[in-house]
mmCIF file of N, CA and C in Angstrom:
data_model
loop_
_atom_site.group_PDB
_atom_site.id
_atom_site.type_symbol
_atom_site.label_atom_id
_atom_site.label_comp_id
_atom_site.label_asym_id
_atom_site.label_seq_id
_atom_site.Cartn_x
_atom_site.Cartn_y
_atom_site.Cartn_z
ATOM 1 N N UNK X 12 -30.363 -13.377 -20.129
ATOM 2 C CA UNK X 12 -29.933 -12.001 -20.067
ATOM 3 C C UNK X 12 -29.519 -11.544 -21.464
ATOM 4 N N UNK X 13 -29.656 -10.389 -21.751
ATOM 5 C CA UNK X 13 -29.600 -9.953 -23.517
ATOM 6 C C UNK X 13 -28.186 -8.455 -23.131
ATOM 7 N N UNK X 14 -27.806 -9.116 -24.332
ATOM 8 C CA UNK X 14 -26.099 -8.050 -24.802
ATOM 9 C C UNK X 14 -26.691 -6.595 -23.616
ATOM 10 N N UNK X 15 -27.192 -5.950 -24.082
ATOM 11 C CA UNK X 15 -27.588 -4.668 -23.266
ATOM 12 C C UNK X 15 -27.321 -4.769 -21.724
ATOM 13 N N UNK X 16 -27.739 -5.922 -20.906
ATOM 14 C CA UNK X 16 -27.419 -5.879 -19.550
ATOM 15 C C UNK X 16 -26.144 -6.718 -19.073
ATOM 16 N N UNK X 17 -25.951 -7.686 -19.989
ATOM 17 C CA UNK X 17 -24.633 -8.393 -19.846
ATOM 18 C C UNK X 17 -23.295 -7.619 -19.806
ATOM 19 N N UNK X 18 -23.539 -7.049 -20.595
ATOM 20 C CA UNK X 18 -22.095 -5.933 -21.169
ATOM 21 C C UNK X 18 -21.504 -4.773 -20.577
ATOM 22 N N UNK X 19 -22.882 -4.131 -19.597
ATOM 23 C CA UNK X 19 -21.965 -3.104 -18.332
ATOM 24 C C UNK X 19 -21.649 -3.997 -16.931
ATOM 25 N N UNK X 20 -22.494 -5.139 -17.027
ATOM 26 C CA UNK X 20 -22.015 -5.649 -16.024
ATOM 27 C C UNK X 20 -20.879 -6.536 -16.115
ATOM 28 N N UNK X 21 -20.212 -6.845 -17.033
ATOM 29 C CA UNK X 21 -19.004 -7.243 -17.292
ATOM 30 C C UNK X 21 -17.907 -6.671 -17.378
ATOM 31 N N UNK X 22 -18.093 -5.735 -18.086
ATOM 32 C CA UNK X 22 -17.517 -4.140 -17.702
ATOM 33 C C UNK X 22 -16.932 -3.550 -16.396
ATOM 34 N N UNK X 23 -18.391 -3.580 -15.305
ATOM 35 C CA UNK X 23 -17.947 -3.502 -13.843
ATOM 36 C C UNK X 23 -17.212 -4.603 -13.191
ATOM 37 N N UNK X 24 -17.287 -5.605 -14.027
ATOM 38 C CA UNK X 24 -16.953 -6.637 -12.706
ATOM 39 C C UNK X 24 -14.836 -6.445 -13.418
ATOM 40 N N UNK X 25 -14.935 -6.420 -14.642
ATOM 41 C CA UNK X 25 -13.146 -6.428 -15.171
ATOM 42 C C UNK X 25 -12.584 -4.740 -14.535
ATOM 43 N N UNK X 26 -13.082 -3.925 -13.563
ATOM 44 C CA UNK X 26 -12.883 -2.838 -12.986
ATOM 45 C C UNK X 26 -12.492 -3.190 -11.392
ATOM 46 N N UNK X 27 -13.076 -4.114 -11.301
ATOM 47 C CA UNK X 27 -13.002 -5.064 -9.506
ATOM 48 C C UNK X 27 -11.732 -4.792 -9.465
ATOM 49 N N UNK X 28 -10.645 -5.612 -9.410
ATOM 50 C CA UNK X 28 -9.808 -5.950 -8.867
ATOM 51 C C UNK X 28 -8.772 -4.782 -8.759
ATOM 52 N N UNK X 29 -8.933 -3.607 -10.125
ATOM 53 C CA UNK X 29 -7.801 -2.459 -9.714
ATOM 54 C C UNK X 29 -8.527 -1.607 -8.159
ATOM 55 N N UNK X 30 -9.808 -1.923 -8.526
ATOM 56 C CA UNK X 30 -10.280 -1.029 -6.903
ATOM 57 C C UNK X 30 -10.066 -1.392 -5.872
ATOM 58 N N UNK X 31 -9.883 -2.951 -5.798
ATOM 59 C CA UNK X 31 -9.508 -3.714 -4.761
ATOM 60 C C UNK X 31 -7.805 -3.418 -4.390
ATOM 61 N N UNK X 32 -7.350 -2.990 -5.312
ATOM 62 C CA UNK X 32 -5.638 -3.393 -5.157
ATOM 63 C C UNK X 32 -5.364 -1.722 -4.797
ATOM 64 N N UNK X 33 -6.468 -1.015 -5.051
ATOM 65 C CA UNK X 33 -5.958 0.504 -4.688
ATOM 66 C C UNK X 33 -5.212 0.571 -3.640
ATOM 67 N N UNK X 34 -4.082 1.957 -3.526
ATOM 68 C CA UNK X 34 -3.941 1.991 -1.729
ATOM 69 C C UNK X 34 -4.825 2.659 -1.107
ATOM 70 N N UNK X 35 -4.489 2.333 0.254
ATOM 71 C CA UNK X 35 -5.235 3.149 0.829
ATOM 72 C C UNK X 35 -4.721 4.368 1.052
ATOM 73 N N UNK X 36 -6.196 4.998 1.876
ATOM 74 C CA UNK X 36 -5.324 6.096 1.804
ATOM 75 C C UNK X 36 -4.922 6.847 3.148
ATOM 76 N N UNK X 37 -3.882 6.900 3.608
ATOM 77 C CA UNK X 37 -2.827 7.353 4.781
ATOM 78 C C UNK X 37 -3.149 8.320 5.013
ATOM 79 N N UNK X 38 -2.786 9.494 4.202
ATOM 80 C CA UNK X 38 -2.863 10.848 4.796
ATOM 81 C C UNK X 38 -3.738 11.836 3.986
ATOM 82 N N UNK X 39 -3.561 13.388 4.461
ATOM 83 C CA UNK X 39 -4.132 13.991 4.098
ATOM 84 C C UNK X 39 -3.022 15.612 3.984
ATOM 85 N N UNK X 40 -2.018 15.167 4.703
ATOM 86 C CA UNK X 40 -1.229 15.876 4.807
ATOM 87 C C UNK X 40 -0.316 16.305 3.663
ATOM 88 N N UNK X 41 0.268 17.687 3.488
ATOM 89 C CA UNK X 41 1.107 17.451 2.214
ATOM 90 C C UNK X 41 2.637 17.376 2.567
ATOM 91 N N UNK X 42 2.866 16.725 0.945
ATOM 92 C CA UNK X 42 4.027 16.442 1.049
ATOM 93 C C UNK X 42 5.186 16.820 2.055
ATOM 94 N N UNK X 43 5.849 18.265 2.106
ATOM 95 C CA UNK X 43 5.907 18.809 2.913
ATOM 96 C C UNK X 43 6.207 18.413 4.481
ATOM 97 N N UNK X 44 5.253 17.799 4.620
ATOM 98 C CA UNK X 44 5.117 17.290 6.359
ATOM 99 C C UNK X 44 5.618 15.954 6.461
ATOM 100 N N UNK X 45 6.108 15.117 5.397
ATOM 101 C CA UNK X 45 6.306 13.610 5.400
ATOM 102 C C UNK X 45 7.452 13.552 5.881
ATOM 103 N N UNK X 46 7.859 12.570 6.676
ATOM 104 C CA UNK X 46 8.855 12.300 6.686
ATOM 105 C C UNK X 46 10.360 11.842 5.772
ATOM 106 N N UNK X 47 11.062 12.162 5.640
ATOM 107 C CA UNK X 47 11.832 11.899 4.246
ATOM 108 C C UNK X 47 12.049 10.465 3.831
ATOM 109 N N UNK X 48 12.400 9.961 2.985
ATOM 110 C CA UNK X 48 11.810 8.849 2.310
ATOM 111 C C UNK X 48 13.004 8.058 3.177
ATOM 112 N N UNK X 49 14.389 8.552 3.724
ATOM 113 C CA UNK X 49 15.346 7.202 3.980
ATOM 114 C C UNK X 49 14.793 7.766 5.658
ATOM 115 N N UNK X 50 14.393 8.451 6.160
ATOM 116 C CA UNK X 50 13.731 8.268 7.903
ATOM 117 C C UNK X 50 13.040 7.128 7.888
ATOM 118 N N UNK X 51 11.711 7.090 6.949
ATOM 119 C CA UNK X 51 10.835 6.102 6.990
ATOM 120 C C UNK X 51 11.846 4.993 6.687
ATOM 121 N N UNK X 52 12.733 4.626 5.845
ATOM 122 C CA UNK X 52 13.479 3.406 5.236
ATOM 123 C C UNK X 52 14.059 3.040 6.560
ATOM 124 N N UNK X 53 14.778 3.718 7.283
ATOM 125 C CA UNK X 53 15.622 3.607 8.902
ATOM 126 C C UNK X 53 14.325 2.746 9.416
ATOM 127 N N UNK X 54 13.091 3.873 10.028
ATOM 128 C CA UNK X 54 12.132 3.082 11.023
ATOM 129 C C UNK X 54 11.551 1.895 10.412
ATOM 130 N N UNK X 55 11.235 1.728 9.512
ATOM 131 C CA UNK X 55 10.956 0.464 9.177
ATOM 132 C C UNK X 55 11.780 -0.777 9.440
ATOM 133 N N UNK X 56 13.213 -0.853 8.663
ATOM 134 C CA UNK X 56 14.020 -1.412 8.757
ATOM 135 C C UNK X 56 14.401 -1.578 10.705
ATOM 136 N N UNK X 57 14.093 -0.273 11.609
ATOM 137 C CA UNK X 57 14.427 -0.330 13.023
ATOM 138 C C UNK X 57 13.528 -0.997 13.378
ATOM 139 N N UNK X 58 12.296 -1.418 12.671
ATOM 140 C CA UNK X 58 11.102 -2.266 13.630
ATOM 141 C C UNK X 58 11.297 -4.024 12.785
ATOM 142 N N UNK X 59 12.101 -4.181 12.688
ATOM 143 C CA UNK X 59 12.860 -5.685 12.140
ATOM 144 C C UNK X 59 12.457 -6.135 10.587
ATOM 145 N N UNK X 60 11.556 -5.114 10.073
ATOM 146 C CA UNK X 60 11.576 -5.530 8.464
ATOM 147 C C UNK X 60 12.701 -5.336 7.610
ATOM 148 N N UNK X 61 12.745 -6.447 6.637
ATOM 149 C CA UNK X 61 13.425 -6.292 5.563
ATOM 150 C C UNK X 61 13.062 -5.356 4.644
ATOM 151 N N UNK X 62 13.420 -4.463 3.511
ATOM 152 C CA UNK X 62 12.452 -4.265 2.568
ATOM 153 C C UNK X 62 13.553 -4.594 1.355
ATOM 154 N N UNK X 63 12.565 -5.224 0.319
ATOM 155 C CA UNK X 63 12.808 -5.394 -0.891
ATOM 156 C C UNK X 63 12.382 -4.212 -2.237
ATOM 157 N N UNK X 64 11.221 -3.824 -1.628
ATOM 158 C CA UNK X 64 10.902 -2.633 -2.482
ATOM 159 C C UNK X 64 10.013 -1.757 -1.691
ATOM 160 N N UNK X 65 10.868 -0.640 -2.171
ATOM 161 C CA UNK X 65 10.070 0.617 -1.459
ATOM 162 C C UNK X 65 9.222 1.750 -2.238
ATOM 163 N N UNK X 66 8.599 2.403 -2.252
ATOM 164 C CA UNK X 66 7.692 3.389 -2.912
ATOM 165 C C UNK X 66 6.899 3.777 -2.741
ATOM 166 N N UNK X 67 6.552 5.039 -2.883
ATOM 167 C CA UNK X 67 5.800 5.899 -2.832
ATOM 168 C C UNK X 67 4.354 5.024 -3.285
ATOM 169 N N UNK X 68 3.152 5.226 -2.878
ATOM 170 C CA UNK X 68 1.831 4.718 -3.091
ATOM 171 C C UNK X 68 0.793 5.828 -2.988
ATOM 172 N N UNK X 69 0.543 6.400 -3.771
ATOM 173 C CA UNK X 69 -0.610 7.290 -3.578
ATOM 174 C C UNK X 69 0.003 8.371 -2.475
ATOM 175 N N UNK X 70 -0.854 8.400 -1.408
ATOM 176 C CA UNK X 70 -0.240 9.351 -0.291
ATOM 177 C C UNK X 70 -0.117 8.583 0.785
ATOM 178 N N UNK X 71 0.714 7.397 0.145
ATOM 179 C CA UNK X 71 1.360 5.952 1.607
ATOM 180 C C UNK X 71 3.415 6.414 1.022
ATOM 181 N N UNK X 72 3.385 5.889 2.393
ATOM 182 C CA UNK X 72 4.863 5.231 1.517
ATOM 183 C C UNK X 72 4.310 3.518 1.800
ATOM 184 N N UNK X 73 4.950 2.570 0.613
ATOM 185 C CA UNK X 73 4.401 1.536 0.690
ATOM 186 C C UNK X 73 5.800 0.432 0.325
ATOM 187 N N UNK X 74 5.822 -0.641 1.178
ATOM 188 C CA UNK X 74 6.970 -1.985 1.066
ATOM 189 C C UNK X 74 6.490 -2.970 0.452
ATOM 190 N N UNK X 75 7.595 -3.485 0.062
ATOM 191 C CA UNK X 75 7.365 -5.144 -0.099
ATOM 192 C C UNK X 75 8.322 -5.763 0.580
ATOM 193 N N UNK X 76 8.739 -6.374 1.314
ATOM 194 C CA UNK X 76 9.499 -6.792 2.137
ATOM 195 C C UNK X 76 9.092 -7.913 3.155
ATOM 196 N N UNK X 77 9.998 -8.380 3.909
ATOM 197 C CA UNK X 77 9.819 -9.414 4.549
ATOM 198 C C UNK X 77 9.886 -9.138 6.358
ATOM 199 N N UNK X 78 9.174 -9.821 7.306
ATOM 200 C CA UNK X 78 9.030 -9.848 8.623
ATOM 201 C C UNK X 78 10.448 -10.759 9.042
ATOM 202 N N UNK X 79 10.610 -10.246 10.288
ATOM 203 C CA UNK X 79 12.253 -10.822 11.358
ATOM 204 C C UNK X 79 11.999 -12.306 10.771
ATOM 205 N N UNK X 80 11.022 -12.673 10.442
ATOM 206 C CA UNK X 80 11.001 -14.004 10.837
ATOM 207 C C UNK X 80 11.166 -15.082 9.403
ATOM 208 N N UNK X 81 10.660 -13.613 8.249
ATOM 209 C CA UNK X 81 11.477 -13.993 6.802
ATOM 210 C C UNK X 81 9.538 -14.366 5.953
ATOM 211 N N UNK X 82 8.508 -13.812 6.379
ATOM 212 C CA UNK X 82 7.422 -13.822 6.151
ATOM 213 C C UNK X 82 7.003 -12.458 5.068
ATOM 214 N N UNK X 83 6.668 -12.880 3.883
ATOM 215 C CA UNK X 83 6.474 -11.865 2.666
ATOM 216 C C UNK X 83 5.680 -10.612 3.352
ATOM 217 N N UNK X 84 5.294 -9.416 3.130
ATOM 218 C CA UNK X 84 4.686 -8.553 3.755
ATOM 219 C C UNK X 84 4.460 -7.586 2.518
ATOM 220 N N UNK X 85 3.389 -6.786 2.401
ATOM 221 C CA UNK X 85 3.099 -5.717 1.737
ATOM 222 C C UNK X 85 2.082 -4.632 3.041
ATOM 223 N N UNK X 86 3.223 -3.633 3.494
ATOM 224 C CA UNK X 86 2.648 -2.678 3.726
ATOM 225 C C UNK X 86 2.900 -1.028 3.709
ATOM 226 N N UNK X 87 1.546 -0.621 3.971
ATOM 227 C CA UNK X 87 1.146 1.075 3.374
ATOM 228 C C UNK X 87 1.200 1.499 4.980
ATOM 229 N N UNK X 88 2.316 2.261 4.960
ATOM 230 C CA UNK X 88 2.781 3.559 6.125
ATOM 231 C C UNK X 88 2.019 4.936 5.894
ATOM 232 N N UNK X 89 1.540 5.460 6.537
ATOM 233 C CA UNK X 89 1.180 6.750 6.994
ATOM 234 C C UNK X 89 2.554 7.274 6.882
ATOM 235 N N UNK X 90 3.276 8.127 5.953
ATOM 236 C CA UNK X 90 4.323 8.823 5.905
ATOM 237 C C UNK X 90 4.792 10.049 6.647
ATOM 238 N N UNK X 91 3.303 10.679 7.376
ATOM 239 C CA UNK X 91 3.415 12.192 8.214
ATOM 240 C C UNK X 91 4.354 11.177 9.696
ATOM 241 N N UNK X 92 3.828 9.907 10.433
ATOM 242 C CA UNK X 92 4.273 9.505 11.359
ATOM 243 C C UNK X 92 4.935 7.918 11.152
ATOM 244 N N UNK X 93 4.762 7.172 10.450
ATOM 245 C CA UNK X 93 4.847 6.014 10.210
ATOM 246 C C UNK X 93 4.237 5.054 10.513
ATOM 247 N N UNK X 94 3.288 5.143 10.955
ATOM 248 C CA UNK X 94 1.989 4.039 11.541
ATOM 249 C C UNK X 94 1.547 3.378 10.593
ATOM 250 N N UNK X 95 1.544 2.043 10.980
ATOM 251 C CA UNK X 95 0.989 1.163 9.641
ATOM 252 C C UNK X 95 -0.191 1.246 9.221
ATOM 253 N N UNK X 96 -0.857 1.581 7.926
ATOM 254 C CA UNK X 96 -2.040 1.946 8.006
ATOM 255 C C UNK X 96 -3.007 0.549 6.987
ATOM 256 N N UNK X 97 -2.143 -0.129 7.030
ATOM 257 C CA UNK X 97 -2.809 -1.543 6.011
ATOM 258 C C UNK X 97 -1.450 -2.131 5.555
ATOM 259 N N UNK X 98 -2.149 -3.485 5.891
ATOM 260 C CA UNK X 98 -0.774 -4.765 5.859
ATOM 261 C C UNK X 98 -1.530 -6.113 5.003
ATOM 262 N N UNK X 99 -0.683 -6.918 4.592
ATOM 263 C CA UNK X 99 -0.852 -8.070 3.711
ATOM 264 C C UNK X 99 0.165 -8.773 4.059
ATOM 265 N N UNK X 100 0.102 -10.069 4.294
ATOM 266 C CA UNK X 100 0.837 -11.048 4.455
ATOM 267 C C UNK X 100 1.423 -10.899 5.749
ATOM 268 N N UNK X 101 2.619 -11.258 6.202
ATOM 269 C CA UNK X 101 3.206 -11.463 7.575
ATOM 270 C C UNK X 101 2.730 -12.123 8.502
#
């Protein structure tokens, strides 16, 4: 393979992993309609998670926190209702 075809495709492939790590995406709704940031902190915390870190993600609210049972977790809430809309770990 010669510099010319090697080099965008190396290119694309060091682009992988931020696309992979994107959030998803929850809503469509604006701001406005979300629930306020310590409602969501309550229901979360009311459905037995810990959270360690909370934040805003694109148009998620998004955790890092741990399951009742003490199991790492990363997940992206739908902020208009709170429905989990993509999870990692637990």
């Amino acid at each position: 393979m010669d510099r010319k075809t090697l080099l965008p495709l190396v290119a694309s492939l060091a682009l992988l992993p931020a696309t992979l790590l994107a959030a998803p995406k929850c809503t469509d709704a604006p701001r406005s309609s979300w629930m306020s940031e310590a409602a969501m902190k309550q229901k979360i915390l009311d459905q037995g998670y810990a959270i360690d870190i909370f934040k805003v993600s694109g148009n998620c609210y998004e955790i890092y926190g741990k399951t009742r049972e003490g199991k790492k977790v990363e997940i992206y809430f739908d902020p208009t209702d709170g429905r989990i809309v993509k999870q990692r770990g637990g």
